[in-house]
Amino acid sequence: MAEEDREKLAEKRRALGDMGINQPDIALIFEGGGMRCAATAGFVVTLLENNLNFPMVYGISAGSSHAINYLSRDTDRARASFVDLVLDPQFGGWKSMLSGKGYFNAAYLYEGIIEELEGSDADMAFAAKTFFENPADLHIEAFDWESGETVAWTKRDMHTALEIGRYVRASSSMPGFMPPATIDGHTYMDGGIGESWGILLDAAKADGFTKFVVVRTQEHDYRKHPLPAYQRALFRLMFRKHPSVAQRSIDRWRPYNAILDELDELEAQGSAFVYCPDKMPIGNRETDYGKLKAAYDDGYAQSQRELPRLLSWLEKQKRS
């Protein structure tokens, strides 16, 4: 990268303010949801624009991309990851699915892009130096389809930008639509079918946190329902060699809903600030640029409207 470009990037990140933790004792939690994260990327950008720095960031599945973009303090990448990226010819789609690369071309999206753009000033280039210098820590999870265990990784497990991308890919490998990720001889699927069931609230509580900012990717009253019989049968067929993947995908609705009920209680008690999109017009596999851009724009506008409520809640936590 040219020295002039390096200075532009440095200036952009300096404009966000000091990286020092200024929201102590509060965990920041990002839910997954595939391309629905386009609607919550604006919340990531709003946090960065207002220099709101939390000590621990939890992300799972697509939410792990939000987490690393937040920690690298990159507003451009936060948006591009769930909007502009679909314009890349290698992004994915049914042709990619039929070729065995997955509906989302995971190897390219999470690792290939990082290698290809390293040292550039492109929106999707990953700012690894800022990520590692950020005093806040990271917690992401994936599901080991051989052992049936949930595996967690933090910044101490990551040493390069490529390793970060590889762990995020593992956490984001959506059953049925993305091939599993292999790391050190272990094969991983989406962390959303692991012990967190898609929202890392229990992990944050295990780390000692009692106050939470939680970013959901569904409307507030959304609850999952049991899968219909044909989908249950399809999961069992697709993962007949790894039945734990099928069973946890089938069973996920009940514990996931229990977490949402708990979040409602924490919010009512004043212990949690929960951001939910006012509307969720897209699904987790949306690839239409116009729809994703509209979802981002709506989400950013909502985040700006809710910023005073968030700042008020954060101020109360400092006084409590």
mmCIF file with all atom_site columns, C-alpha atoms in Angstrom, residues 14-168:
data_model
loop_
_atom_site.group_PDB
_atom_site.id
_atom_site.type_symbol
_atom_site.label_atom_id
_atom_site.label_alt_id
_atom_site.label_comp_id
_atom_site.label_asym_id
_atom_site.label_entity_id
_atom_site.label_seq_id
_atom_site.pdbx_PDB_ins_code
_atom_site.Cartn_x
_atom_site.Cartn_y
_atom_site.Cartn_z
_atom_site.occupancy
_atom_site.B_iso_or_equiv
_atom_site.pdbx_formal_charge
_atom_site.auth_seq_id
_atom_site.auth_comp_id
_atom_site.auth_asym_id
_atom_site.auth_atom_id
_atom_site.pdbx_PDB_model_num
ATOM 1   C CA . ARG A 1 14  ? -8.137  8.286   14.253 1.00 0.00 ? 14  ARG A CA 1
ATOM 2   C CA . ALA A 1 15  ? -11.357 10.137  13.503 1.00 0.00 ? 15  ALA A CA 1
ATOM 3   C CA . LEU A 1 16  ? -13.214 7.436   15.402 1.00 0.00 ? 16  LEU A CA 1
ATOM 4   C CA . GLY A 1 17  ? -11.409 8.380   18.585 1.00 0.00 ? 17  GLY A CA 1
ATOM 5   C CA . ASP A 1 18  ? -9.262  6.606   21.119 1.00 0.00 ? 18  ASP A CA 1
ATOM 6   C CA . MET A 1 19  ? -9.653  2.815   21.382 1.00 0.00 ? 19  MET A CA 1
ATOM 7   C CA . GLY A 1 20  ? -9.640  2.899   25.175 1.00 0.00 ? 20  GLY A CA 1
ATOM 8   C CA . ILE A 1 21  ? -12.497 1.031   26.851 1.00 0.00 ? 21  ILE A CA 1
ATOM 9   C CA . ASN A 1 22  ? -15.130 3.596   27.851 1.00 0.00 ? 22  ASN A CA 1
ATOM 10  C CA . GLN A 1 23  ? -18.077 1.264   28.477 1.00 0.00 ? 23  GLN A CA 1
ATOM 11  C CA . PRO A 1 24  ? -16.597 -1.014  31.158 1.00 0.00 ? 24  PRO A CA 1
ATOM 12  C CA . ASP A 1 25  ? -18.431 -3.999  32.606 1.00 0.00 ? 25  ASP A CA 1
ATOM 13  C CA . ILE A 1 26  ? -20.804 -4.261  29.628 1.00 0.00 ? 26  ILE A CA 1
ATOM 14  C CA . ALA A 1 27  ? -20.698 -7.094  27.096 1.00 0.00 ? 27  ALA A CA 1
ATOM 15  C CA . LEU A 1 28  ? -21.500 -6.407  23.443 1.00 0.00 ? 28  LEU A CA 1
ATOM 16  C CA . ILE A 1 29  ? -23.257 -9.369  21.782 1.00 0.00 ? 29  ILE A CA 1
ATOM 17  C CA . PHE A 1 30  ? -23.998 -9.793  18.070 1.00 0.00 ? 30  PHE A CA 1
ATOM 18  C CA . GLU A 1 31  ? -26.549 -12.350 16.912 1.00 0.00 ? 31  GLU A CA 1
ATOM 19  C CA . GLY A 1 32  ? -26.010 -14.119 13.595 1.00 0.00 ? 32  GLY A CA 1
ATOM 20  C CA . GLY A 1 33  ? -28.566 -14.437 10.841 1.00 0.00 ? 33  GLY A CA 1
ATOM 21  C CA . GLY A 1 34  ? -26.699 -14.590 7.534  1.00 0.00 ? 34  GLY A CA 1
ATOM 22  C CA . MET A 1 35  ? -27.470 -11.665 5.253  1.00 0.00 ? 35  MET A CA 1
ATOM 23  C CA . ARG A 1 36  ? -29.996 -10.272 7.739  1.00 0.00 ? 36  ARG A CA 1
ATOM 24  C CA . CYS A 1 37  ? -26.888 -8.719  9.281  1.00 0.00 ? 37  CYS A CA 1
ATOM 25  C CA . ALA A 1 38  ? -27.160 -6.082  6.539  1.00 0.00 ? 38  ALA A CA 1
ATOM 26  C CA . ALA A 1 39  ? -29.931 -4.593  8.679  1.00 0.00 ? 39  ALA A CA 1
ATOM 27  C CA . THR A 1 40  ? -27.722 -4.469  11.798 1.00 0.00 ? 40  THR A CA 1
ATOM 28  C CA . ALA A 1 41  ? -24.466 -3.367  10.155 1.00 0.00 ? 41  ALA A CA 1
ATOM 29  C CA . GLY A 1 42  ? -25.705 0.199   10.616 1.00 0.00 ? 42  GLY A CA 1
ATOM 30  C CA . PHE A 1 43  ? -25.703 -0.366  14.377 1.00 0.00 ? 43  PHE A CA 1
ATOM 31  C CA . VAL A 1 44  ? -22.040 -1.438  14.179 1.00 0.00 ? 44  VAL A CA 1
ATOM 32  C CA . VAL A 1 45  ? -21.262 1.744   12.251 1.00 0.00 ? 45  VAL A CA 1
ATOM 33  C CA . THR A 1 46  ? -23.192 3.865   14.766 1.00 0.00 ? 46  THR A CA 1
ATOM 34  C CA . LEU A 1 47  ? -21.221 2.389   17.681 1.00 0.00 ? 47  LEU A CA 1
ATOM 35  C CA . LEU A 1 48  ? -17.948 3.168   15.914 1.00 0.00 ? 48  LEU A CA 1
ATOM 36  C CA . GLU A 1 49  ? -18.975 6.665   14.878 1.00 0.00 ? 49  GLU A CA 1
ATOM 37  C CA . ASN A 1 50  ? -19.734 7.442   18.508 1.00 0.00 ? 50  ASN A CA 1
ATOM 38  C CA . ASN A 1 51  ? -16.584 5.790   19.863 1.00 0.00 ? 51  ASN A CA 1
ATOM 39  C CA . LEU A 1 52  ? -18.501 3.411   22.146 1.00 0.00 ? 52  LEU A CA 1
ATOM 40  C CA . ASN A 1 53  ? -15.863 0.887   23.208 1.00 0.00 ? 53  ASN A CA 1
ATOM 41  C CA . PHE A 1 54  ? -16.848 -2.254  25.108 1.00 0.00 ? 54  PHE A CA 1
ATOM 42  C CA . PRO A 1 55  ? -14.354 -4.579  26.804 1.00 0.00 ? 55  PRO A CA 1
ATOM 43  C CA . MET A 1 56  ? -15.645 -7.864  25.356 1.00 0.00 ? 56  MET A CA 1
ATOM 44  C CA . VAL A 1 57  ? -17.373 -8.528  22.056 1.00 0.00 ? 57  VAL A CA 1
ATOM 45  C CA . TYR A 1 58  ? -19.304 -11.729 21.389 1.00 0.00 ? 58  TYR A CA 1
ATOM 46  C CA . GLY A 1 59  ? -20.328 -12.797 17.912 1.00 0.00 ? 59  GLY A CA 1
ATOM 47  C CA . ILE A 1 60  ? -21.636 -15.998 16.424 1.00 0.00 ? 60  ILE A CA 1
ATOM 48  C CA . SER A 1 61  ? -22.279 -17.122 12.875 1.00 0.00 ? 61  SER A CA 1
ATOM 49  C CA . ALA A 1 62  ? -22.629 -13.982 10.706 1.00 0.00 ? 62  ALA A CA 1
ATOM 50  C CA . GLY A 1 63  ? -22.490 -11.967 13.936 1.00 0.00 ? 63  GLY A CA 1
ATOM 51  C CA . SER A 1 64  ? -18.827 -12.914 14.213 1.00 0.00 ? 64  SER A CA 1
ATOM 52  C CA . SER A 1 65  ? -18.195 -10.767 11.109 1.00 0.00 ? 65  SER A CA 1
ATOM 53  C CA . HIS A 1 66  ? -19.841 -7.837  12.882 1.00 0.00 ? 66  HIS A CA 1
ATOM 54  C CA . ALA A 1 67  ? -17.594 -8.503  15.878 1.00 0.00 ? 67  ALA A CA 1
ATOM 55  C CA . ILE A 1 68  ? -14.307 -8.437  13.971 1.00 0.00 ? 68  ILE A CA 1
ATOM 56  C CA . ASN A 1 69  ? -15.350 -5.408  11.918 1.00 0.00 ? 69  ASN A CA 1
ATOM 57  C CA . TYR A 1 70  ? -16.216 -3.610  15.147 1.00 0.00 ? 70  TYR A CA 1
ATOM 58  C CA . LEU A 1 71  ? -12.870 -4.527  16.709 1.00 0.00 ? 71  LEU A CA 1
ATOM 59  C CA . SER A 1 72  ? -10.970 -3.417  13.606 1.00 0.00 ? 72  SER A CA 1
ATOM 60  C CA . ARG A 1 73  ? -12.949 -0.149  13.778 1.00 0.00 ? 73  ARG A CA 1
ATOM 61  C CA . ASP A 1 74  ? -13.805 -0.293  10.102 1.00 0.00 ? 74  ASP A CA 1
ATOM 62  C CA . THR A 1 75  ? -17.089 1.351   9.183  1.00 0.00 ? 75  THR A CA 1
ATOM 63  C CA . ASP A 1 76  ? -16.570 0.717   5.464  1.00 0.00 ? 76  ASP A CA 1
ATOM 64  C CA . ARG A 1 77  ? -16.000 -3.002  5.926  1.00 0.00 ? 77  ARG A CA 1
ATOM 65  C CA . ALA A 1 78  ? -18.942 -3.289  8.328  1.00 0.00 ? 78  ALA A CA 1
ATOM 66  C CA . ARG A 1 79  ? -21.240 -2.148  5.525  1.00 0.00 ? 79  ARG A CA 1
ATOM 67  C CA . ALA A 1 80  ? -19.467 -3.840  2.622  1.00 0.00 ? 80  ALA A CA 1
ATOM 68  C CA . SER A 1 81  ? -19.486 -7.245  4.316  1.00 0.00 ? 81  SER A CA 1
ATOM 69  C CA . PHE A 1 82  ? -23.268 -7.499  4.016  1.00 0.00 ? 82  PHE A CA 1
ATOM 70  C CA . VAL A 1 83  ? -24.090 -5.156  1.135  1.00 0.00 ? 83  VAL A CA 1
ATOM 71  C CA . ASP A 1 84  ? -21.416 -4.464  -1.496 1.00 0.00 ? 84  ASP A CA 1
ATOM 72  C CA . LEU A 1 85  ? -19.875 -7.925  -1.238 1.00 0.00 ? 85  LEU A CA 1
ATOM 73  C CA . VAL A 1 86  ? -22.792 -9.480  -3.149 1.00 0.00 ? 86  VAL A CA 1
ATOM 74  C CA . LEU A 1 87  ? -21.602 -7.614  -6.265 1.00 0.00 ? 87  LEU A CA 1
ATOM 75  C CA . ASP A 1 88  ? -18.409 -9.681  -6.277 1.00 0.00 ? 88  ASP A CA 1
ATOM 76  C CA . PRO A 1 89  ? -18.711 -12.360 -8.997 1.00 0.00 ? 89  PRO A CA 1
ATOM 77  C CA . GLN A 1 90  ? -17.190 -14.896 -6.598 1.00 0.00 ? 90  GLN A CA 1
ATOM 78  C CA . PHE A 1 91  ? -19.718 -14.192 -3.832 1.00 0.00 ? 91  PHE A CA 1
ATOM 79  C CA . GLY A 1 92  ? -21.790 -17.314 -4.443 1.00 0.00 ? 92  GLY A CA 1
ATOM 80  C CA . GLY A 1 93  ? -25.267 -18.315 -5.577 1.00 0.00 ? 93  GLY A CA 1
ATOM 81  C CA . TRP A 1 94  ? -26.750 -21.521 -6.922 1.00 0.00 ? 94  TRP A CA 1
ATOM 82  C CA . LYS A 1 95  ? -23.918 -22.051 -9.424 1.00 0.00 ? 95  LYS A CA 1
ATOM 83  C CA . SER A 1 96  ? -21.449 -21.884 -6.553 1.00 0.00 ? 96  SER A CA 1
ATOM 84  C CA . MET A 1 97  ? -23.673 -24.247 -4.555 1.00 0.00 ? 97  MET A CA 1
ATOM 85  C CA . LEU A 1 98  ? -23.770 -26.833 -7.343 1.00 0.00 ? 98  LEU A CA 1
ATOM 86  C CA . SER A 1 99  ? -19.995 -26.662 -7.741 1.00 0.00 ? 99  SER A CA 1
ATOM 87  C CA . GLY A 1 100 ? -19.536 -27.657 -4.097 1.00 0.00 ? 100 GLY A CA 1
ATOM 88  C CA . LYS A 1 101 ? -18.309 -24.268 -2.873 1.00 0.00 ? 101 LYS A CA 1
ATOM 89  C CA . GLY A 1 102 ? -21.544 -23.496 -1.036 1.00 0.00 ? 102 GLY A CA 1
ATOM 90  C CA . TYR A 1 103 ? -24.356 -21.054 -1.674 1.00 0.00 ? 103 TYR A CA 1
ATOM 91  C CA . PHE A 1 104 ? -22.005 -18.569 -0.027 1.00 0.00 ? 104 PHE A CA 1
ATOM 92  C CA . ASN A 1 105 ? -18.481 -19.173 -1.312 1.00 0.00 ? 105 ASN A CA 1
ATOM 93  C CA . ALA A 1 106 ? -17.088 -19.389 2.196  1.00 0.00 ? 106 ALA A CA 1
ATOM 94  C CA . ALA A 1 107 ? -13.450 -20.174 1.407  1.00 0.00 ? 107 ALA A CA 1
ATOM 95  C CA . TYR A 1 108 ? -13.272 -17.029 -0.716 1.00 0.00 ? 108 TYR A CA 1
ATOM 96  C CA . LEU A 1 109 ? -15.432 -14.749 1.445  1.00 0.00 ? 109 LEU A CA 1
ATOM 97  C CA . TYR A 1 110 ? -13.651 -15.421 4.727  1.00 0.00 ? 110 TYR A CA 1
ATOM 98  C CA . GLU A 1 111 ? -10.125 -16.313 3.674  1.00 0.00 ? 111 GLU A CA 1
ATOM 99  C CA . GLY A 1 112 ? -9.554  -15.597 -0.021 1.00 0.00 ? 112 GLY A CA 1
ATOM 100 C CA . ILE A 1 113 ? -10.581 -11.951 0.229  1.00 0.00 ? 113 ILE A CA 1
ATOM 101 C CA . ILE A 1 114 ? -8.296  -11.351 3.203  1.00 0.00 ? 114 ILE A CA 1
ATOM 102 C CA . GLU A 1 115 ? -5.322  -12.775 1.307  1.00 0.00 ? 115 GLU A CA 1
ATOM 103 C CA . GLU A 1 116 ? -6.230  -11.028 -1.933 1.00 0.00 ? 116 GLU A CA 1
ATOM 104 C CA . LEU A 1 117 ? -6.708  -7.574  -0.394 1.00 0.00 ? 117 LEU A CA 1
ATOM 105 C CA . GLU A 1 118 ? -3.989  -7.617  2.265  1.00 0.00 ? 118 GLU A CA 1
ATOM 106 C CA . GLY A 1 119 ? -2.173  -4.299  2.221  1.00 0.00 ? 119 GLY A CA 1
ATOM 107 C CA . SER A 1 120 ? -4.769  -2.535  0.071  1.00 0.00 ? 120 SER A CA 1
ATOM 108 C CA . ASP A 1 121 ? -7.223  0.212   0.959  1.00 0.00 ? 121 ASP A CA 1
ATOM 109 C CA . ALA A 1 122 ? -10.258 -1.632  -0.452 1.00 0.00 ? 122 ALA A CA 1
ATOM 110 C CA . ASP A 1 123 ? -13.409 -1.601  1.670  1.00 0.00 ? 123 ASP A CA 1
ATOM 111 C CA . MET A 1 124 ? -13.150 -5.351  2.335  1.00 0.00 ? 124 MET A CA 1
ATOM 112 C CA . ALA A 1 125 ? -9.460  -5.271  3.283  1.00 0.00 ? 125 ALA A CA 1
ATOM 113 C CA . PHE A 1 126 ? -9.137  -6.329  6.915  1.00 0.00 ? 126 PHE A CA 1
ATOM 114 C CA . ALA A 1 127 ? -7.378  -3.976  9.349  1.00 0.00 ? 127 ALA A CA 1
ATOM 115 C CA . ALA A 1 128 ? -5.610  -6.672  11.350 1.00 0.00 ? 128 ALA A CA 1
ATOM 116 C CA . LYS A 1 129 ? -3.214  -4.236  13.048 1.00 0.00 ? 129 LYS A CA 1
ATOM 117 C CA . THR A 1 130 ? -6.103  -2.239  14.502 1.00 0.00 ? 130 THR A CA 1
ATOM 118 C CA . PHE A 1 131 ? -7.891  -5.457  15.476 1.00 0.00 ? 131 PHE A CA 1
ATOM 119 C CA . PHE A 1 132 ? -4.922  -6.725  17.483 1.00 0.00 ? 132 PHE A CA 1
ATOM 120 C CA . GLU A 1 133 ? -4.149  -3.314  19.015 1.00 0.00 ? 133 GLU A CA 1
ATOM 121 C CA . ASN A 1 134 ? -7.724  -2.879  20.202 1.00 0.00 ? 134 ASN A CA 1
ATOM 122 C CA . PRO A 1 135 ? -7.749  -3.599  23.970 1.00 0.00 ? 135 PRO A CA 1
ATOM 123 C CA . ALA A 1 136 ? -11.186 -5.214  23.716 1.00 0.00 ? 136 ALA A CA 1
ATOM 124 C CA . ASP A 1 137 ? -11.337 -8.996  23.421 1.00 0.00 ? 137 ASP A CA 1
ATOM 125 C CA . LEU A 1 138 ? -13.355 -11.279 21.154 1.00 0.00 ? 138 LEU A CA 1
ATOM 126 C CA . HIS A 1 139 ? -15.356 -14.447 21.774 1.00 0.00 ? 139 HIS A CA 1
ATOM 127 C CA . ILE A 1 140 ? -16.727 -16.499 18.873 1.00 0.00 ? 140 ILE A CA 1
ATOM 128 C CA . GLU A 1 141 ? -17.908 -20.120 18.719 1.00 0.00 ? 141 GLU A CA 1
ATOM 129 C CA . ALA A 1 142 ? -18.325 -23.003 16.299 1.00 0.00 ? 142 ALA A CA 1
ATOM 130 C CA . PHE A 1 143 ? -19.724 -26.538 16.484 1.00 0.00 ? 143 PHE A CA 1
ATOM 131 C CA . ASP A 1 144 ? -17.431 -29.571 16.047 1.00 0.00 ? 144 ASP A CA 1
ATOM 132 C CA . TRP A 1 145 ? -19.481 -31.975 13.964 1.00 0.00 ? 145 TRP A CA 1
ATOM 133 C CA . GLU A 1 146 ? -17.412 -35.020 14.953 1.00 0.00 ? 146 GLU A CA 1
ATOM 134 C CA . SER A 1 147 ? -17.358 -34.607 18.736 1.00 0.00 ? 147 SER A CA 1
ATOM 135 C CA . GLY A 1 148 ? -20.607 -32.660 19.078 1.00 0.00 ? 148 GLY A CA 1
ATOM 136 C CA . GLU A 1 149 ? -18.776 -30.118 21.224 1.00 0.00 ? 149 GLU A CA 1
ATOM 137 C CA . THR A 1 150 ? -18.969 -26.347 21.096 1.00 0.00 ? 150 THR A CA 1
ATOM 138 C CA . VAL A 1 151 ? -15.572 -24.688 20.670 1.00 0.00 ? 151 VAL A CA 1
ATOM 139 C CA . ALA A 1 152 ? -14.823 -21.077 21.606 1.00 0.00 ? 152 ALA A CA 1
ATOM 140 C CA . TRP A 1 153 ? -12.019 -18.852 20.355 1.00 0.00 ? 153 TRP A CA 1
ATOM 141 C CA . THR A 1 154 ? -10.737 -15.507 21.585 1.00 0.00 ? 154 THR A CA 1
ATOM 142 C CA . LYS A 1 155 ? -8.089  -13.108 20.296 1.00 0.00 ? 155 LYS A CA 1
ATOM 143 C CA . ARG A 1 156 ? -5.329  -15.112 21.950 1.00 0.00 ? 156 ARG A CA 1
ATOM 144 C CA . ASP A 1 157 ? -6.066  -17.948 19.499 1.00 0.00 ? 157 ASP A CA 1
ATOM 145 C CA . MET A 1 158 ? -5.535  -15.641 16.517 1.00 0.00 ? 158 MET A CA 1
ATOM 146 C CA . HIS A 1 159 ? -2.201  -14.370 15.248 1.00 0.00 ? 159 HIS A CA 1
ATOM 147 C CA . THR A 1 160 ? -2.780  -13.306 11.644 1.00 0.00 ? 160 THR A CA 1
ATOM 148 C CA . ALA A 1 161 ? -5.573  -11.820 9.546  1.00 0.00 ? 161 ALA A CA 1
ATOM 149 C CA . LEU A 1 162 ? -5.961  -15.143 7.730  1.00 0.00 ? 162 LEU A CA 1
ATOM 150 C CA . GLU A 1 163 ? -6.444  -16.991 11.029 1.00 0.00 ? 163 GLU A CA 1
ATOM 151 C CA . ILE A 1 164 ? -9.132  -14.498 12.040 1.00 0.00 ? 164 ILE A CA 1
ATOM 152 C CA . GLY A 1 165 ? -10.949 -15.118 8.769  1.00 0.00 ? 165 GLY A CA 1
ATOM 153 C CA . ARG A 1 166 ? -10.651 -18.884 9.181  1.00 0.00 ? 166 ARG A CA 1
ATOM 154 C CA . TYR A 1 167 ? -12.206 -18.854 12.667 1.00 0.00 ? 167 TYR A CA 1
ATOM 155 C CA . VAL A 1 168 ? -14.995 -16.536 11.533 1.00 0.00 ? 168 VAL A CA 1
#
